[in-house]
Coordinates of C-alpha atoms and ligand atoms in Angstrom, one line a residue:
M24 CA 5.2 -5.9 22.3
D25 CA 5.3 -7.6 19.5
E26 CA 6.8 -6.6 16.2
L27 CA 3.4 -6.5 14.1
N28 CA 1.9 -4.1 16.5
R29 CA 5.8 -2.1 17.2
R30 CA 5.5 -1.4 13.7
R31 CA 2.0 0.2 13.4
Y32 CA 3.5 2.4 16.7
L33 CA 6.2 3.7 14.6
D34 CA 4.0 4.1 11.2
A35 CA 1.5 6.2 13.7
M36 CA 5.0 8.1 14.5
G37 CA 5.5 8.8 10.8
I38 CA 9.1 6.9 10.9
S39 CA 8.4 3.5 9.8
L40 CA 9.3 3.8 6.3
W41 CA 12.6 4.6 6.2
Q42 CA 13.7 3.7 10.2
R43 CA 16.3 0.6 10.5
R44 CA 14.9 -1.1 13.1
D45 CA 18.2 -2.9 14.0
L46 CA 19.4 1.2 14.3
E47 CA 21.8 1.1 17.2
F48 CA 21.7 4.3 19.5
A49 CA 25.0 6.3 18.8
P50 CA 25.5 10.4 19.9
I51 CA 25.4 11.8 17.2
P52 CA 27.1 15.8 17.6
E53 CA 25.3 18.7 16.6
S54 CA 25.6 22.5 16.7
S55 CA 22.8 23.6 14.9
G56 CA 20.0 25.3 17.6
E57 CA 17.3 23.9 16.5
V58 CA 14.3 24.0 19.4
D59 CA 11.0 22.2 20.9
G60 CA 7.6 23.3 19.4
R61 CA 7.8 27.0 20.6
A62 CA 10.2 30.3 20.2
A63 CA 13.9 30.3 19.3
G64 CA 16.2 30.5 22.4
P65 CA 20.0 30.9 23.6
V66 CA 22.4 28.7 22.2
G67 CA 24.5 27.1 24.7
T68 CA 27.4 27.2 25.9
E69 CA 28.9 24.0 26.8
V70 CA 28.7 23.1 30.6
E71 CA 28.8 19.4 32.1
T72 CA 25.4 19.1 32.8
A73 CA 25.4 15.7 34.6
E74 CA 27.1 17.8 37.5
Q75 CA 24.8 20.6 37.9
P76 CA 23.1 21.3 40.8
P77 CA 19.7 19.0 41.7
L78 CA 16.8 21.0 41.6
S79 CA 16.6 23.5 43.8
S80 CA 14.8 22.4 47.6
G81 CA 12.1 24.6 47.2
N82 CA 9.2 25.2 49.4
D83 CA 9.4 23.1 52.8
T84 CA 6.3 23.1 52.8
V85 CA 5.2 21.7 49.2
E86 CA 8.7 18.9 49.8
Q87 CA 6.1 17.3 52.6
M88 CA 3.4 17.1 50.8
D89 CA 1.0 13.8 49.8
W90 CA -0.9 14.0 46.5
P91 CA -4.1 14.7 47.7
L92 CA -2.3 18.3 49.1
L93 CA 0.2 18.9 46.2
R94 CA -3.4 19.0 44.1
D95 CA -4.7 21.4 46.2
A96 CA -1.8 23.2 46.4
V97 CA -0.9 23.1 42.2
R98 CA -4.7 24.2 42.1
N99 CA -5.0 27.1 44.6
C100 CA -1.4 28.8 43.1
Q101 CA -0.8 32.0 42.7
S102 CA 2.7 32.5 43.1
C103 CA 3.4 33.8 39.5
E104 CA 1.2 36.0 37.1
L105 CA 0.8 32.6 34.6
R106 CA -2.1 31.7 36.9
A107 CA -3.9 35.5 36.6
G108 CA -3.9 34.2 33.3
C109 CA -5.0 30.9 32.5
T110 CA -8.0 28.7 32.7
Q111 CA -7.1 26.0 35.0
T112 CA -4.1 24.4 35.9
V113 CA -3.1 21.5 35.0
F114 CA -1.4 18.9 37.6
G115 CA -0.5 15.8 35.3
V116 CA -2.2 12.8 34.6
G117 CA -0.6 9.4 34.7
S118 CA 0.0 6.4 37.1
T119 CA 1.5 7.8 40.5
E120 CA 3.9 4.5 40.6
A121 CA 5.1 4.9 36.7
D122 CA 8.8 3.9 35.6
L123 CA 9.0 6.9 32.9
L124 CA 7.9 10.4 33.3
V125 CA 8.0 12.2 30.8
I126 CA 7.6 15.9 30.7
G127 CA 7.3 19.2 29.1
E128 CA 7.1 22.6 28.5
A129 CA 4.0 24.1 29.6
P130 CA 0.0 24.0 28.7
G131 CA -1.3 24.8 25.2
A132 CA -4.8 26.0 24.5
D133 CA -6.6 22.5 24.6
E134 CA -4.3 22.1 28.0
D135 CA -6.0 24.8 29.3
R136 CA -9.4 23.7 28.1
Q137 CA -9.2 20.1 29.5
G138 CA -6.1 20.3 32.4
E139 CA -4.5 17.8 31.2
P140 CA -1.4 18.1 29.4
F141 CA -0.7 16.8 25.6
V142 CA -3.6 16.4 24.7
G143 CA -3.4 18.7 21.0
R144 CA -1.7 17.4 18.1
A145 CA 1.7 17.5 19.8
G146 CA -0.2 14.9 22.9
Q147 CA -1.5 12.5 20.2
L148 CA 2.2 12.2 18.5
L149 CA 3.2 11.7 22.2
N150 CA 1.3 9.0 22.6
A151 CA 2.7 7.6 19.6
M152 CA 6.4 7.8 20.9
L153 CA 4.9 6.5 24.0
L154 CA 3.5 3.2 22.6
A155 CA 6.3 2.7 20.0
M156 CA 8.1 2.3 23.2
G157 CA 5.6 -0.2 24.2
Y158 CA 4.1 3.0 26.8
K159 CA 0.4 3.8 27.3
R160 CA 0.1 6.5 27.9
E161 CA -2.0 5.9 31.5
S162 CA 0.9 3.6 32.1
V163 CA 3.2 6.8 32.9
F164 CA 3.5 10.4 34.7
I165 CA 2.5 13.0 32.2
A166 CA 3.6 17.0 33.8
N167 CA 5.1 19.7 32.1
I168 CA 8.0 22.5 33.6
V169 CA 4.7 24.8 34.7
K170 CA 1.5 23.7 35.4
C171 CA -0.4 27.2 33.9
R172 CA -0.7 28.3 30.4
P173 CA 1.5 31.1 29.2
P174 CA 0.1 34.1 27.5
N175 CA 0.4 33.4 23.7
N176 CA 2.2 30.5 23.9
R177 CA 4.9 32.5 24.7
D178 CA 7.8 30.3 26.6
P179 CA 7.3 30.3 30.7
K180 CA 9.9 32.9 32.0
P181 CA 12.4 31.3 34.1
E182 CA 10.7 33.1 37.7
E183 CA 7.8 31.3 36.5
A184 CA 9.6 27.8 35.8
L185 CA 11.7 28.5 39.1
S186 CA 7.8 29.4 41.2
C187 CA 6.3 25.9 39.1
E188 CA 9.7 23.8 40.0
P189 CA 8.7 22.9 43.8
Y190 CA 5.9 21.0 42.5
L191 CA 7.8 19.2 40.2
K192 CA 10.0 18.4 42.6
R193 CA 7.6 17.1 44.2
Q194 CA 5.9 14.8 41.9
I195 CA 9.4 13.4 40.6
E196 CA 10.0 12.8 44.7
L197 CA 6.8 11.1 45.1
I198 CA 6.7 9.1 41.5
Q199 CA 10.3 7.8 42.0
P200 CA 10.6 7.4 38.4
R201 CA 13.4 4.7 36.7
L202 CA 13.6 6.9 33.7
I203 CA 13.0 11.0 33.5
L204 CA 11.5 11.6 28.7
A205 CA 12.2 15.7 29.0
V206 CA 10.5 16.6 25.7
G207 CA 12.2 19.7 24.2
R208 CA 13.8 23.0 24.8
I209 CA 12.6 24.4 28.0
A210 CA 11.8 21.1 29.9
A211 CA 15.6 19.8 29.1
Q212 CA 16.8 23.6 29.6
N213 CA 15.4 24.4 33.0
L214 CA 15.5 20.5 34.1
L215 CA 19.4 20.1 33.9
R216 CA 20.2 23.8 34.5
T217 CA 21.6 24.1 31.3
D218 CA 21.5 26.6 28.2
I219 CA 22.5 23.8 26.0
T220 CA 20.5 23.3 22.9
V221 CA 18.6 20.1 22.6
G222 CA 20.3 18.9 19.5
K223 CA 23.6 18.5 22.0
L224 CA 21.6 17.2 25.2
R225 CA 20.1 14.3 23.2
G226 CA 21.3 11.3 22.8
R227 CA 23.3 10.4 26.1
L228 CA 22.0 10.0 29.3
H229 CA 21.9 12.7 32.3
H230 CA 21.0 12.5 35.9
L231 CA 18.8 15.1 37.8
G232 CA 18.8 15.6 41.5
D233 CA 20.3 13.6 44.3
R234 CA 18.8 10.5 43.6
Q235 CA 20.5 11.2 40.1
I236 CA 17.9 9.5 38.0
P237 CA 18.3 8.6 34.4
L238 CA 16.9 11.9 31.6
V239 CA 17.0 11.8 28.3
V240 CA 16.6 14.0 26.1
T241 CA 14.8 14.3 23.0
Y242 CA 12.6 16.8 20.5
H243 CA 9.6 18.4 21.8
P244 CA 6.8 16.0 19.6
A245 CA 5.4 19.9 18.7
Y246 CA 8.8 20.6 16.7
L247 CA 8.7 17.0 15.0
L248 CA 5.1 17.0 13.7
R249 CA 7.5 20.5 11.9
S250 CA 10.3 18.5 11.5
P251 CA 9.3 15.4 10.6
E252 CA 12.9 14.6 10.0
Q253 CA 13.8 14.5 13.1
K254 CA 11.4 11.9 14.1
A255 CA 14.6 8.8 14.1
K256 CA 16.4 11.0 16.1
S257 CA 13.7 11.4 18.6
W258 CA 13.5 7.4 18.4
Q259 CA 16.9 6.9 18.4
D260 CA 16.7 9.0 21.2
L261 CA 13.2 6.3 23.1
Q262 CA 15.8 3.2 22.5
L263 CA 18.0 4.5 24.4
A264 CA 15.7 5.6 27.6
L265 CA 13.8 2.6 26.9
S266 CA 17.3 0.4 26.6
T267 CA 18.3 2.6 30.8
L268 CA 15.0 1.7 31.6
R269 CA 15.6 -2.2 30.7
S270 CA 19.0 -1.7 32.3
A271 CA 17.1 -0.5 35.4
E272 CA 15.1 -3.0 35.9
V273 CA 17.9 -5.9 36.9
Ligands
URA322 N1 3.0 21.5 24.9 C1 4.0 20.8 25.7 O1 5.1 21.0 26.6 N2 2.8 20.3 27.0 C2 1.4 20.4 27.5 O2 1.3 19.8 27.9 C3 1.1 20.2 25.5 C4 2.2 20.9 24.4

């Protein structure tokens, strides 16, 4: 992407006025308990997330599924109480050969209506963030920790995240992304099996599962809409993701 376009997309993210283009990534230690666009979560105890166990093995059948079977399984899933309260499942969208896999929390009202993740205001900001990195939305894959909308936009319960996990795990296996971008607290904490805050998880590289897939945590776009002063840090995270993706190319 040329510099003019990158600046346009940074404009769309709302960070061009004060973002130094040569800003180097540096981890920023934080103690605040800031969270993504949903409810405040537990303040974490420090654990070494890189050494956490991989995602649990889940359901053997799901582990063997191809894309059409997996889509059907998600569509027909009744494993937790969320399905009864949502309009439709939200499987995920994008390229099944994507280098970059974005994982959010759960469908909201717009996503529940349209059957696609990140289509509301937060989704528009996510699209701008991706474009600032040089990725069109359709060239990445976007999924959530849970495929059904929790009632009243509450956080997914741990047991709901767990029952949906085999689907996400299979999506990761089928895509084999070079990098996972976890947006927000729910995504980061569920993937990394930790209760450390996003503020402490962001700004450094993690690795997920047996394949040790590089994983970068950043703020949820809904949180960034409410706290635009955090966009500079998020841009640093996106730059870390980009440099990791580039180093994986060689
Ligand atoms: N927030 C998320 O985490 N995921 C969506 O799909 C929409 C909003």
